[in-house]
XYZ file of C-alpha atoms in Angstrom:
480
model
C 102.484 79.627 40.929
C 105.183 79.260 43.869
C 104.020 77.968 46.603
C 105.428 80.184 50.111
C 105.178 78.942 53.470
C 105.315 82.715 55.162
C 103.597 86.126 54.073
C 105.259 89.022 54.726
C 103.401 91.876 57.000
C 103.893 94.534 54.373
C 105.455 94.674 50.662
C 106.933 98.159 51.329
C 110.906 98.229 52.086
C 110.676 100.793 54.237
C 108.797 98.580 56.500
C 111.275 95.455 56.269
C 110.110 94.042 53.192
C 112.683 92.348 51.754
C 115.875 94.578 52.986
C 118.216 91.456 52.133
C 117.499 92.496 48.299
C 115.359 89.314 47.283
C 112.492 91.029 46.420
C 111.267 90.912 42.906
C 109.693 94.077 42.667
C 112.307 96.181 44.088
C 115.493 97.147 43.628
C 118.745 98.262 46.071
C 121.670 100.432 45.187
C 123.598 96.838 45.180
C 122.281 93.400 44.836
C 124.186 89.904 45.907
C 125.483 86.931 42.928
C 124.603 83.784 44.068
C 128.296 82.991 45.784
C 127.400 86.624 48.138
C 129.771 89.058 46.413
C 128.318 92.356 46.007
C 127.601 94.148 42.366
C 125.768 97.101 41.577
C 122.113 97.316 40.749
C 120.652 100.950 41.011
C 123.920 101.902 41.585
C 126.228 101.958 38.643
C 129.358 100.977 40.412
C 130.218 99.417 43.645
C 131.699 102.969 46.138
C 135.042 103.310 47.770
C 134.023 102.588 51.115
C 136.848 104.917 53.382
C 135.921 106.766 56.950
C 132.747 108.483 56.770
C 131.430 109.417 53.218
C 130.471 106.861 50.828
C 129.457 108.304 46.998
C 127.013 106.056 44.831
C 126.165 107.157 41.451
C 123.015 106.504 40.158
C 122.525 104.156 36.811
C 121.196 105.836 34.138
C 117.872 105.194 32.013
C 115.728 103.331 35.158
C 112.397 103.210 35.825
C 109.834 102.944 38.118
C 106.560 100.832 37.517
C 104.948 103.912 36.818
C 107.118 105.356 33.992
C 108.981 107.534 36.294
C 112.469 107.738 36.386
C 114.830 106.735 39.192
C 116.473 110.029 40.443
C 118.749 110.608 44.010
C 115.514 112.070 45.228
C 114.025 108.578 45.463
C 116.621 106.824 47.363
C 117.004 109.702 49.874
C 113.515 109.583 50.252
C 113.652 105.600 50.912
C 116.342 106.172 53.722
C 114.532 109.141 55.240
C 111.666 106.724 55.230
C 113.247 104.433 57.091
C 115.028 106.301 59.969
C 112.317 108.340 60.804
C 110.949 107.074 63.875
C 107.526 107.883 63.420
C 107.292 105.186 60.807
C 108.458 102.477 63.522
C 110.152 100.806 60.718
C 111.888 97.395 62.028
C 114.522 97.766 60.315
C 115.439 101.283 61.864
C 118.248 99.679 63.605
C 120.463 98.216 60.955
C 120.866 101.858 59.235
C 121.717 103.666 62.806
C 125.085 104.561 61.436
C 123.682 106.850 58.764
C 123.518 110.387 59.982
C 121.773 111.562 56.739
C 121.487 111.005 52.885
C 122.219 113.311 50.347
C 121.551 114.134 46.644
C 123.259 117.149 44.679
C 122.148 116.049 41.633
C 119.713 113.629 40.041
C 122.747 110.910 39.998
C 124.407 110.825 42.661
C 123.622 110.108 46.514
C 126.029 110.767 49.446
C 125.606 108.638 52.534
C 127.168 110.295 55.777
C 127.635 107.939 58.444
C 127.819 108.943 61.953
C 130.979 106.462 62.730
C 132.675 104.015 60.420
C 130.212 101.355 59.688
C 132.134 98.111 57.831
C 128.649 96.364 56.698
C 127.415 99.684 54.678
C 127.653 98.840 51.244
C 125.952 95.397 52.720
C 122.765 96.935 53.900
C 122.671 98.621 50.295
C 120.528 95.910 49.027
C 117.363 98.013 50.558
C 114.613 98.131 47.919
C 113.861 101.735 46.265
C 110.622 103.413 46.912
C 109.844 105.978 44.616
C 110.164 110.084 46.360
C 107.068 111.217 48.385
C 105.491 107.515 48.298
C 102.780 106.626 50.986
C 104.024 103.684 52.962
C 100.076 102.025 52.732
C 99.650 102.631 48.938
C 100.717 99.767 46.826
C 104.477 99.106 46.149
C 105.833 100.588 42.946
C 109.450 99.182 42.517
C 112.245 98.879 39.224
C 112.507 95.758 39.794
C 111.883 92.996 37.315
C 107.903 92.050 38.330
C 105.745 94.521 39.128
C 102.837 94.687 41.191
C 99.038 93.140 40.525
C 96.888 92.638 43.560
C 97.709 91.628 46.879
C 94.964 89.296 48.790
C 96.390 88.874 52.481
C 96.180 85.111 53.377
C 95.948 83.628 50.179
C 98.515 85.155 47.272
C 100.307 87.821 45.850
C 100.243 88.511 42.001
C 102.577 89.685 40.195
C 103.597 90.603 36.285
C 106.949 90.727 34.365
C 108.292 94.459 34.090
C 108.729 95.280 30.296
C 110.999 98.119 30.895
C 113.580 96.172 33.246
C 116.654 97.498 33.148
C 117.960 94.112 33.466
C 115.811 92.703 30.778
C 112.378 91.584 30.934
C 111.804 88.261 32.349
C 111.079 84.930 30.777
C 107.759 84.103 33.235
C 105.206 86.711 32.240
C 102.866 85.997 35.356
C 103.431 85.110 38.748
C 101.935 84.216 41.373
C 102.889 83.202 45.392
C 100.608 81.478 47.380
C 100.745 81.441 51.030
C 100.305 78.423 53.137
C 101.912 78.503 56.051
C 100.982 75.188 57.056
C 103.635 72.721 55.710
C 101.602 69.453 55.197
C 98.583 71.988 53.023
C 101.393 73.219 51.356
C 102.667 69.342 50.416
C 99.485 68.060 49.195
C 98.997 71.295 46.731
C 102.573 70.625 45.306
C 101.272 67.357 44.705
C 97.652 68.162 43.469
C 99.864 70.082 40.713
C 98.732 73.950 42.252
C 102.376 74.684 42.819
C 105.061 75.212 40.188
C 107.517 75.188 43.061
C 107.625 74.904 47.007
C 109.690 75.091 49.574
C 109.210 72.165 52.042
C 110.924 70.522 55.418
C 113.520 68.254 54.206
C 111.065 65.503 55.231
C 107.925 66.673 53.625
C 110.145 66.466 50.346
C 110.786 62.683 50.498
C 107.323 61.661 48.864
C 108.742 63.727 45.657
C 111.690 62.171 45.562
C 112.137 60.316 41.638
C 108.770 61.241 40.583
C 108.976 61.900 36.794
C 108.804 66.049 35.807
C 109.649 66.967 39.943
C 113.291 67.533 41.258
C 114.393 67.909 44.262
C 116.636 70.889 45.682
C 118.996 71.168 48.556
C 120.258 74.368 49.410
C 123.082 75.363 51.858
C 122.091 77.687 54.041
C 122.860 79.869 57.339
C 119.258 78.964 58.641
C 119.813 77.623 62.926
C 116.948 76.674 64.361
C 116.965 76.637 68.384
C 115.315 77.121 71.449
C 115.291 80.715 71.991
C 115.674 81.069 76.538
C 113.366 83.825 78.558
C 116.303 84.789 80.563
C 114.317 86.651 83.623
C 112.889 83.589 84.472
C 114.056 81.167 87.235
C 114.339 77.738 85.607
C 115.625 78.891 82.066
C 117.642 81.783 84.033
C 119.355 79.179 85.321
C 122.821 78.506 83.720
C 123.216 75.448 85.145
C 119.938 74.301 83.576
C 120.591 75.564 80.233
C 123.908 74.156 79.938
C 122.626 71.028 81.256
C 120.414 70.814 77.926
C 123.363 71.642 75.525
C 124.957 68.350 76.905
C 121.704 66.117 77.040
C 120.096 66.568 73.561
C 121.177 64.454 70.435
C 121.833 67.138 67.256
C 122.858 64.104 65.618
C 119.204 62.170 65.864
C 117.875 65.443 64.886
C 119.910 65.791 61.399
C 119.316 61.974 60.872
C 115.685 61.483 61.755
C 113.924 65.347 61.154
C 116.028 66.517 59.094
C 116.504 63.936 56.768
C 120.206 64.554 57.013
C 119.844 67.658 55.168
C 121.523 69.741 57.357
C 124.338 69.896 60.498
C 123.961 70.369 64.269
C 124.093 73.698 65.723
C 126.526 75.111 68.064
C 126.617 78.786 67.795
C 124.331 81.609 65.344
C 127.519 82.019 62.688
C 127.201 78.684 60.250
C 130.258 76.570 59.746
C 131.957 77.242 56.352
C 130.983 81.068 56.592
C 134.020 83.240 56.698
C 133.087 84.628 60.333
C 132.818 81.354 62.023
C 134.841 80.535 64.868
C 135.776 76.817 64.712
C 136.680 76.586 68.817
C 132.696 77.104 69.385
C 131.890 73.408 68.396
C 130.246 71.043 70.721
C 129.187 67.334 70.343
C 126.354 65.672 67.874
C 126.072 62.740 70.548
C 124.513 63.849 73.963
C 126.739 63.511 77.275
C 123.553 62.949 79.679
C 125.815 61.865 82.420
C 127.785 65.175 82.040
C 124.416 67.022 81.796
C 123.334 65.163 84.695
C 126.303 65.914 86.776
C 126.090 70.020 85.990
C 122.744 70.180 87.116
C 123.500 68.356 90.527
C 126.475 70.456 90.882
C 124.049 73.461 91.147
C 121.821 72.158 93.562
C 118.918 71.137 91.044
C 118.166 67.517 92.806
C 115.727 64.846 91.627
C 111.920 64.395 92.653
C 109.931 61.980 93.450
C 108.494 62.066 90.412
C 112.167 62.615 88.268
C 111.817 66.006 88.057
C 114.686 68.212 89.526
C 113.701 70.622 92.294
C 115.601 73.502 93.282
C 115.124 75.748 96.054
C 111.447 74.462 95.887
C 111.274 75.337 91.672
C 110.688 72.581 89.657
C 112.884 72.309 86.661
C 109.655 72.876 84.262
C 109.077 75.331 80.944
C 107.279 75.586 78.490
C 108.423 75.387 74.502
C 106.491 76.999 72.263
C 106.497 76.360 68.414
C 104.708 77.952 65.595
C 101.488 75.878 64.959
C 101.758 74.263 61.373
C 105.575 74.117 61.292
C 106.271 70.744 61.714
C 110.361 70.599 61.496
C 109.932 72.927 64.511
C 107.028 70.978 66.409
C 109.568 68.116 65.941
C 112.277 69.933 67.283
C 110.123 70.487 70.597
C 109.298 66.910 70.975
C 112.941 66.091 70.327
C 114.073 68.386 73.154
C 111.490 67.902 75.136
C 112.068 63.613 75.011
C 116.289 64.231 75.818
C 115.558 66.776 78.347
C 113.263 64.415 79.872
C 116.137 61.676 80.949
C 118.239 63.905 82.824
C 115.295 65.182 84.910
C 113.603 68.589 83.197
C 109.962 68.424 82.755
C 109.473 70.525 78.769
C 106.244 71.034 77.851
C 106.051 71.767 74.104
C 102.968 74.179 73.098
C 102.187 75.333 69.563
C 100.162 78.092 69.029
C 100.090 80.637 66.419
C 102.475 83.777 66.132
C 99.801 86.327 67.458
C 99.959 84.021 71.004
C 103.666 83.334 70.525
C 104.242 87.244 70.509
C 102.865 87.715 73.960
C 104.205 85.035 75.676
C 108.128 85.105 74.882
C 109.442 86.899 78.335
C 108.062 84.048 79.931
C 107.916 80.857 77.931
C 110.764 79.482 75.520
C 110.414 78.979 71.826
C 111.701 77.352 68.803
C 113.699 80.017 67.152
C 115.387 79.896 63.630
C 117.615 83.379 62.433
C 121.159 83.370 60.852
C 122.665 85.123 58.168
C 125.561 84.057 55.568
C 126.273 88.043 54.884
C 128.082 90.323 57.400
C 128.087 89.003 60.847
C 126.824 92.387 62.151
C 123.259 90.527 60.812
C 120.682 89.728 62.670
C 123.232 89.038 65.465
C 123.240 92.652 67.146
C 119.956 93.083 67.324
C 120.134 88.993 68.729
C 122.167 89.678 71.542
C 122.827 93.635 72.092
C 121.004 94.641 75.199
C 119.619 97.644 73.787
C 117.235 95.100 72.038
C 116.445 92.997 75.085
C 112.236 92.841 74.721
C 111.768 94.478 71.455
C 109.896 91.744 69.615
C 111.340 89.024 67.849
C 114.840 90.327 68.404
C 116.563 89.241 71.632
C 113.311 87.937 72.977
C 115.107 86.316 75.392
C 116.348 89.656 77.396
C 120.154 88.679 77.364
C 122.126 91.688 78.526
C 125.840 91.644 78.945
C 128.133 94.576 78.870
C 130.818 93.297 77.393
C 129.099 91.835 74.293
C 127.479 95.064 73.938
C 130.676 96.354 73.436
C 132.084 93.901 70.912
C 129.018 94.135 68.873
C 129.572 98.091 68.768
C 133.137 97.341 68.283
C 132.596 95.015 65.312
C 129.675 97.163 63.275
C 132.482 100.042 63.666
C 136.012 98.687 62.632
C 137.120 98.653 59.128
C 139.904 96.106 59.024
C 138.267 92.460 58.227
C 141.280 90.510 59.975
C 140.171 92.562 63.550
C 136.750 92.396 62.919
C 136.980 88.313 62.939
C 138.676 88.459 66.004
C 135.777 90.719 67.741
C 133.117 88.280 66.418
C 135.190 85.319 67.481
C 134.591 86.841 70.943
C 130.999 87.448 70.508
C 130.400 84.037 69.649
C 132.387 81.950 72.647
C 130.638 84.471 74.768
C 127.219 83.168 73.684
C 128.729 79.942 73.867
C 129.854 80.309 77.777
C 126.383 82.167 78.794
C 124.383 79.547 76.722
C 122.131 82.227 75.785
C 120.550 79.293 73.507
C 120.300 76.475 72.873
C 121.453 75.898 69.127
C 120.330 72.838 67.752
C 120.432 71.872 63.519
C 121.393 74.142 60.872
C 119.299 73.431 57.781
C 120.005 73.071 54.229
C 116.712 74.366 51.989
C 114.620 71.653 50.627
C 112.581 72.619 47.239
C 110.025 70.902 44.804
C 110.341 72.257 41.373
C 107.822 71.407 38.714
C 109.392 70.882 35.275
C 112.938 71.653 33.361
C 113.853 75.159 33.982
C 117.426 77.002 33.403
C 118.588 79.638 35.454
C 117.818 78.279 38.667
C 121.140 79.904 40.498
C 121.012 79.263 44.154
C 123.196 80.234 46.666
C 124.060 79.916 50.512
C 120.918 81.481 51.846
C 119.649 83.333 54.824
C 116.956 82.383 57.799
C 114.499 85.123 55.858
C 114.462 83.434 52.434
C 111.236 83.553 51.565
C 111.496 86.390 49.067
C 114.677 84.916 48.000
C 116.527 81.455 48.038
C 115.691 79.690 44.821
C 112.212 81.089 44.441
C 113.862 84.300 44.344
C 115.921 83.251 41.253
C 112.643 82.931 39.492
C 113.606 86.136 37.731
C 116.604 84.112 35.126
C 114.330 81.132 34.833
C 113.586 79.833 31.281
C 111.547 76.734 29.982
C 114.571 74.256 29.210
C 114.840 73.643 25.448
């Protein structure tokens, strides 16, 4: 049993399940090694990826759950799936380039694109749904586990797929438990529920040297941050937000909630990734002085009671966090503390994601995204305006022309050396409008139960919770 601390809203692809290819019940046309190069999956070989066209052929002799056999029908089905609109898939957006999928024959599928569209073979990894599949009946994959029951709020079940292309897998039952609160999920890792868990770096100290547990760190892309409702007058305030970037200490935050298992935060593209751009870099130690200066250089003066006033608005917000996160709820009191001293009144709130969802035009919120994989990731739908409002993507309603065009600019050029110039842009742009406030980027802390081989991980994304090193679970083996 692995113990998760989020449950997705649906196990269906189509619907976002898993698009990154982490799944263990489905497949893409390409899946990603541990060090993020791409290989083929369902695919047999990796396409030529030129203009507008790109060919995959199918691998022979695969499966579905059901006994049927993987055909072009299936995958064109799976992309028709998700860019129709009346499915509302949330993932729609990422596959905008495609103008339609093809299949002349039972092996081969042909993608046409509307433009150029660099990250393609990328967004590949989708998982397969079988032709003419409902998108409420339960999921039917190839991939290496196949489905068992499903009870939302307490676990998914799952068993090992016999006729696995890949091989059948070692683990012949599995189960994930959900418990989204980190401290429930602690003591059941402890109580011996869990074979593995994924915990705050923190939460992972008591395990630490205790005979038959070990302890993983994982690189990651994961940023957490405080996400900024942009239409409203305190954190619409540049002034105010930059102010904040100066005054908080990243570097307390690594040491003390972190654990030092991670690095402060300066921008949504990690250090060490091939897209970062080293100039957008900031200070672990706060400047309050500096921050102090900024906001007194745009007319937000001190109160009576400490709190600047400007143009009779009190420099006052609320942060929300999710409720049972606590790296995040002690990322709020952190900001909240530093913001305090330079005269900004934060009032940290946790509630659950149902309240959080209705209340992110107005109130802030402890964020986490990032990506290690293309940098068109997550970060168009982030900061493009033609997401401003829709959900949990550019909450914040940032709209600027000119990084509208970049990100267009960057999804569509083919040439990597110009495409790292465009995303240089995008980021020192973000950096100069402080559109957040970045804080820690986190390495992934795991408990694992026993000797195991096989346990591969590699730098993972924000959305790891059907992959990281749980999702590895397919090569492990009991060690000899």
């Amino acid at each position: 049993m692995l113990g998760l601390g989020a449950e997705p809203d649906s196990l269906n692809p189509v619907l976002g399940y898993s698009v990154d290819g982490g799944s263990l019940m489905f497949d893409g046309l390409v899946r990603r090694t541990p060090d993020l190069k791409l290989q083929p999956a369902l695919a047999e070989s990796l396409p030529e990826v030129t203009g507008e066209e790109v060919r995959f052929t199918l691998r022979q002799g695969v499966t579905f759950h059901d006994g049927r056999p993987l055909t072009g029908a299936d995958v064109v089905h799976t992309y028709e799936q998700v860019l129709d609109p009346a499915n509302n898939s949330p993932v729609r957006g990422d596959y905008a380039a495609i103008e339609k999928v093809e299949s002349p024959d039972p092996r081969t599928v042909v993608f046409h694109l509307r433009h150029p569209y660099a990250p393609i073979l990328q967004r590949a990894t989708l998982g397969i749904v079988p032709d003419k599949s409902d998108l409420s009946a339960d999921p039917i994959g190839t991939g290496p586990y196949a489905f068992v029951s499903w009870t939302k709020g307490d676990k998914l079940t799952l068993r090992a797929n016999d006729r696995y292309w890949g091989g059948r897998p070692a683990i012949e039952s599995l189960v994930l438990a959900y418990t989204t609160d980190d401290n429930a999920r602690a003591t059941r890792m402890a109580a011996g529920e869990f074979t593995a868990t994924e915990l705050p770096p923190k939460a992972v100290a008591r395990f630490r040297d205790q005979p038959g547990l070990t302890v993983h760190e994982v690189p990651s892309a994961d940023y957490r941050g405080v996400m900024f409702p942009l239409e409203q007058p305190v954190t619409g305030d540049l002034a105010v937000r930059k102010a904040l970037g100066l005054a908080v200490d990243r570097g307390a935050m690594v040491a003390a909630i972190l654990a030092g298992a991670g690095e402060p935060a300066y921008g949504p593209i990690a250090p060490g990734t091939d897209w970062h751009n080293p100039a957008v870099t900031g200070s672990a130690a706060p400047d309050r002085a500096k921050a102090i200066a900024t906001l007194e250089a745009a007319g937000w003066k001190a109160g009576q009671d400490g709190i600047r006033v400007k143009d009779g608005t009190a420099a006052r917000f609320t942060l929300m966090y999710p409720a049972g996160d606590s790296l995040r709820k002690e990322l709020a009191l952190a900001v909240a503390s530093d913001a305090k001293r330079i005269g900004i009144d934060v009032r940290p709130a946790g509630l659950d994601w149902d309240a959080i969802d209705q209340r992110m035009a107005e109130d802030a919120l402890i964020m986490g995204w990032g990506s290690p994989y293309d940098p068109d990731y997550t970060n168009y739908e982030l900061f493009h305006s033609a997401y401003a409002g829709q959900g949990y993507f550019n909450p914040g309603r940032y709209r600027d022309p000119e990084v509208d065009r970049l990100l267009e600019r960057g999804r569509a050029a083919a040439d990597p050396a110009a495409r790292k110039q465009v995303y240089d842009r995008v980021q020192q742009r973000i950096s100069d409008d402080a559109v957040w406030l970045y804080l820690v980027y986190l390495k992934h802390t795991y408990v694992v139960r026993g000797e195991w081989s096989g346990l591969t991980p590699g730098v993972e994304a924000h959305e790891h919770a059907t992959g990281g090193l749980l999702g590895t679970v397919v090569n492990w083996k009991p060690a000899p």
